[in-house]
PDB file of C-alpha atoms in Angstrom:
ATOM      1  CA  MET A 187      87.287  96.602  98.398  1.00 49.00           C
ATOM      2  CA  PRO A 188      88.374  95.195 101.805  1.00 51.00           C
ATOM      3  CA  VAL A 189      87.432  91.630 102.636  1.00 46.00           C
ATOM      4  CA  GLY A 190      85.221  92.686 105.541  1.00 47.00           C
ATOM      5  CA  GLU A 191      83.083  94.709 103.156  1.00 48.00           C
ATOM      6  CA  GLN A 192      82.833  91.856 100.660  1.00 47.00           C
ATOM      7  CA  ILE A 193      81.721  89.126 103.043  1.00 46.00           C
ATOM      8  CA  VAL A 194      78.160  89.870 104.022  1.00 45.00           C
ATOM      9  CA  GLY A 195      76.405  87.943 106.744  1.00 45.00           C
ATOM     10  CA  ASP A 196      72.732  87.710 107.649  1.00 48.00           C
ATOM     11  CA  GLY A 197      70.854  90.975 107.439  1.00 51.00           C
ATOM     12  CA  GLY A 198      73.360  92.524 105.053  1.00 52.00           C
ATOM     13  CA  MET A 199      75.970  93.369 107.713  1.00 60.00           C
ATOM     14  CA  ASN A 200      79.567  93.096 106.635  1.00 72.00           C
ATOM     15  CA  LEU A 201      82.016  90.961 108.588  1.00 72.00           C
ATOM     16  CA  THR A 202      83.861  93.916 110.098  1.00 72.00           C
ATOM     17  CA  SER A 203      80.649  95.410 111.490  1.00 77.00           C
ATOM     18  CA  SER A 204      79.630  92.017 112.820  1.00 75.00           C
ATOM     19  CA  LEU A 205      82.937  91.663 114.642  1.00 74.00           C
ATOM     20  CA  GLU A 206      82.456  95.092 116.210  1.00 75.00           C
ATOM     21  CA  LEU A 207      79.110  93.962 117.592  1.00 81.00           C
ATOM     22  CA  THR A 208      80.601  90.858 119.185  1.00 82.00           C
ATOM     23  CA  SER A 209      81.320  92.487 122.547  1.00 79.00           C
ATOM     24  CA  SER A 210      77.806  93.867 122.720  1.00 84.00           C
ATOM     25  CA  LEU A 211      76.360  90.463 121.923  1.00 85.00           C
ATOM     26  CA  ILE A 212      78.548  88.803 124.553  1.00 86.00           C
ATOM     27  CA  ASN A 213      77.291  91.333 127.121  1.00 86.00           C
ATOM     28  CA  GLN A 214      73.698  90.534 126.156  1.00 89.00           C
ATOM     29  CA  LEU A 215      74.466  86.828 126.466  1.00 86.00           C
ATOM     30  CA  GLN A 216      75.994  87.448 129.893  1.00 86.00           C
ATOM     31  CA  ARG A 217      72.834  89.178 131.107  1.00 87.00           C
ATOM     32  CA  ALA A 218      70.693  86.342 129.752  1.00 86.00           C
ATOM     33  CA  PHE A 219      73.013  83.772 131.316  1.00 82.00           C
ATOM     34  CA  PHE A 220      72.834  85.373 134.748  1.00 82.00           C
ATOM     35  CA  GLU A 221      69.074  85.708 134.443  1.00 82.00           C
ATOM     36  CA  LEU A 222      68.872  82.015 133.633  1.00 78.00           C
ATOM     37  CA  LYS A 223      71.187  81.167 136.533  1.00 76.00           C
ATOM     38  CA  SER A 224      68.934  83.134 138.863  1.00 77.00           C
ATOM     39  CA  TYR A 225      66.302  80.425 138.618  1.00 74.00           C
ATOM     40  CA  GLU A 226      66.835  77.854 141.355  1.00 59.00           C
ATOM     41  CA  ASP A 227      66.065  74.761 139.322  1.00 60.00           C
ATOM     42  CA  VAL A 228      68.518  75.680 136.543  1.00 51.00           C
ATOM     43  CA  SER A 229      71.369  76.797 138.775  1.00 53.00           C
ATOM     44  CA  ASN A 230      72.224  73.203 139.651  1.00 59.00           C
ATOM     45  CA  ASP A 231      74.172  72.952 136.380  1.00 61.00           C
ATOM     46  CA  ASP A 232      77.901  73.527 136.652  1.00 73.00           C
ATOM     47  CA  ILE A 233      78.141  76.009 133.816  1.00 77.00           C
ATOM     48  CA  ARG A 234      80.043  79.128 134.753  1.00 84.00           C
ATOM     49  CA  TRP A 235      79.784  82.448 132.960  1.00 84.00           C
ATOM     50  CA  GLU A 236      83.564  82.648 132.677  1.00 90.00           C
ATOM     51  CA  ASP A 237      83.556  79.413 130.637  1.00 90.00           C
ATOM     52  CA  VAL A 238      80.842  80.667 128.292  1.00 87.00           C
ATOM     53  CA  GLU A 239      82.492  84.055 127.911  1.00 90.00           C
ATOM     54  CA  GLY A 240      85.892  82.453 127.332  1.00 93.00           C
ATOM     55  CA  HIS A 241      84.435  80.309 124.579  1.00 93.00           C
ATOM     56  CA  PHE A 242      82.913  83.280 122.771  1.00 91.00           C
ATOM     57  CA  ARG A 243      86.007  85.445 123.278  1.00 92.00           C
ATOM     58  CA  CYS A 244      88.055  82.640 121.721  1.00 94.00           C
ATOM     59  CA  LEU A 245      85.670  82.517 118.745  1.00 93.00           C
ATOM     60  CA  GLU A 246      85.888  86.296 118.414  1.00 92.00           C
ATOM     61  CA  SER A 247      89.685  86.142 118.455  1.00 94.00           C
ATOM     62  CA  GLU A 248      89.725  83.401 115.817  1.00 95.00           C
ATOM     63  CA  LEU A 249      87.365  85.398 113.591  1.00 94.00           C
ATOM     64  CA  LYS A 250      89.534  88.500 113.870  1.00 94.00           C
ATOM     65  CA  LYS A 251      92.635  86.454 113.032  1.00 96.00           C
ATOM     66  CA  LYS A 252      90.917  84.924 109.981  1.00 95.00           C
ATOM     67  CA  LEU A 253      89.775  88.381 108.854  1.00 95.00           C
ATOM     68  CA  GLU A 254      93.343  89.708 109.118  1.00 96.00           C
ATOM     69  CA  GLU A 255      94.621  86.699 107.144  1.00 97.00           C
ATOM     70  CA  LEU A 256      92.006  87.270 104.438  1.00 96.00           C
ATOM     71  CA  GLU A 257      92.870  90.955 104.226  1.00 96.00           C
ATOM     72  CA  ALA A 258      96.584  90.099 103.886  1.00 97.00           C
ATOM     73  CA  LYS A 259      95.782  87.613 101.124  1.00 98.00           C
ATOM     74  CA  GLU A 260      93.601  90.208  99.432  1.00 97.00           C
ATOM     75  CA  ARG A 261      96.499  92.693  99.475  1.00 98.00           C
ATOM     76  CA  LEU A 262      98.789  90.071  97.904  1.00 98.00           C
ATOM     77  CA  VAL A 263      96.242  89.313  95.199  1.00 98.00           C
ATOM     78  CA  THR A 264      95.871  93.027  94.458  1.00 98.00           C
ATOM     79  CA  GLU A 265      99.657  93.397  94.178  1.00 98.00           C
ATOM     80  CA  LYS A 266      99.875  90.375  91.872  1.00 98.00           C
ATOM     81  CA  GLU A 267      97.041  91.704  89.713  1.00 98.00           C
ATOM     82  CA  SER A 268      98.925  94.983  89.398  1.00 98.00           C
ATOM     83  CA  LEU A 269     102.129  93.172  88.372  1.00 98.00           C
ATOM     84  CA  ILE A 270     100.204  91.096  85.841  1.00 98.00           C
ATOM     85  CA  ALA A 271      98.652  94.239  84.367  1.00 98.00           C
ATOM     86  CA  GLU A 272     102.111  95.823  84.044  1.00 98.00           C
ATOM     87  CA  ARG A 273     103.477  92.697  82.364  1.00 98.00           C
ATOM     88  CA  GLU A 274     100.514  92.545  79.992  1.00 98.00           C
ATOM     89  CA  THR A 275     101.197  96.148  78.996  1.00 98.00           C
ATOM     90  CA  ALA A 276     104.895  95.393  78.428  1.00 98.00           C
ATOM     91  CA  VAL A 277     104.089  92.280  76.384  1.00 98.00           C
ATOM     92  CA  ALA A 278     101.562  94.194  74.278  1.00 98.00           C
ATOM     93  CA  ALA A 279     104.156  96.918  73.600  1.00 98.00           C
ATOM     94  CA  LYS A 280     106.790  94.333  72.594  1.00 98.00           C
ATOM     95  CA  GLU A 281     104.261  92.558  70.418  1.00 98.00           C
ATOM     96  CA  GLN A 282     103.405  95.821  68.662  1.00 98.00           C
ATOM     97  CA  ASP A 283     107.112  96.588  68.152  1.00 97.00           C
ATOM     98  CA  LEU A 284     107.611  93.160  66.586  1.00 98.00           C
ATOM     99  CA  LEU A 285     104.563  93.580  64.354  1.00 97.00           C
ATOM    100  CA  ASP A 286     105.850  96.990  63.267  1.00 97.00           C
ATOM    101  CA  GLY A 287     109.249  95.433  62.482  1.00 97.00           C
ATOM    102  CA  VAL A 288     107.634  92.648  60.453  1.00 97.00           C
ATOM    103  CA  GLN A 289     105.580  95.209  58.540  1.00 98.00           C
ATOM    104  CA  GLU A 290     108.730  97.219  57.776  1.00 98.00           C
ATOM    105  CA  LEU A 291     110.410  94.053  56.475  1.00 97.00           C
ATOM    106  CA  LYS A 292     107.374  93.287  54.317  1.00 97.00           C
ATOM    107  CA  ASP A 293     107.336  96.832  52.953  1.00 97.00           C
ATOM    108  CA  ALA A 294     111.082  96.675  52.228  1.00 96.00           C
ATOM    109  CA  ALA A 295     110.667  93.292  50.507  1.00 96.00           C
ATOM    110  CA  VAL A 296     107.803  94.576  48.356  1.00 97.00           C
ATOM    111  CA  ALA A 297     109.824  97.682  47.450  1.00 96.00           C
ATOM    112  CA  ALA A 298     112.856  95.546  46.539  1.00 96.00           C
ATOM    113  CA  ILE A 299     110.690  93.260  44.408  1.00 96.00           C
ATOM    114  CA  MET A 300     109.136  96.254  42.648  1.00 96.00           C
ATOM    115  CA  GLU A 301     112.580  97.761  41.983  1.00 95.00           C
ATOM    116  CA  ALA A 302     113.906  94.448  40.691  1.00 94.00           C
ATOM    117  CA  ARG A 303     110.860  94.006  38.486  1.00 94.00           C
ATOM    118  CA  ALA A 304     111.194  97.521  37.106  1.00 93.00           C
ATOM    119  CA  ALA A 305     114.907  96.974  36.491  1.00 91.00           C
ATOM    120  CA  HIS A 306     114.183  93.657  34.779  1.00 92.00           C
ATOM    121  CA  LYS A 307     111.543  95.274  32.533  1.00 89.00           C
ATOM    122  CA  ALA A 308     113.985  98.061  31.693  1.00 88.00           C
ATOM    123  CA  LEU A 309     116.601  95.488  30.678  1.00 87.00           C
ATOM    124  CA  LEU A 310     114.117  93.643  28.499  1.00 87.00           C
ATOM    125  CA  ARG A 311     113.158  96.856  26.649  1.00 86.00           C
ATOM    126  CA  HIS A 312     116.736  97.713  25.735  1.00 73.00           C
TER     127      HIS A 312
END
C-alpha cells in the first residue's frame, strides 16, 4: 500500500489527496487575504500576498518531496522484505535437506547395529 494511502490526516483523507487539495486551499486563502486587505484599517500592514503564497507553495513543495522520499523508502523496504522471504525459503529448504540427511544417517546406523546384533547372535548360537 503506498505511503500516501497509509498516512491519514484529519477527516480520514490520505496524504496524497490532501496534497492535491493544496492549490485549492491556497486559492481560498488568497481570496480571504485580499478580502482582509480590502479593509482600510488592516491594509496598513506590510504583508503581501506573494509572500504568503510563496510560504505555502514552499510548504507544499517540501511535503511533496517528503512524500516522494517516503515512497522511495517504502519501495526499498518492500524489496528487502522480498529478499528476506526468499532467503528464509532457501534456509528452510537447506535445513530440511540437512534434517533428511541426519535421519538417513540415523536409519543407516540403526540398520548397521541391527545387522551387527543379528550377526553376533548368530555367532553365539553356533
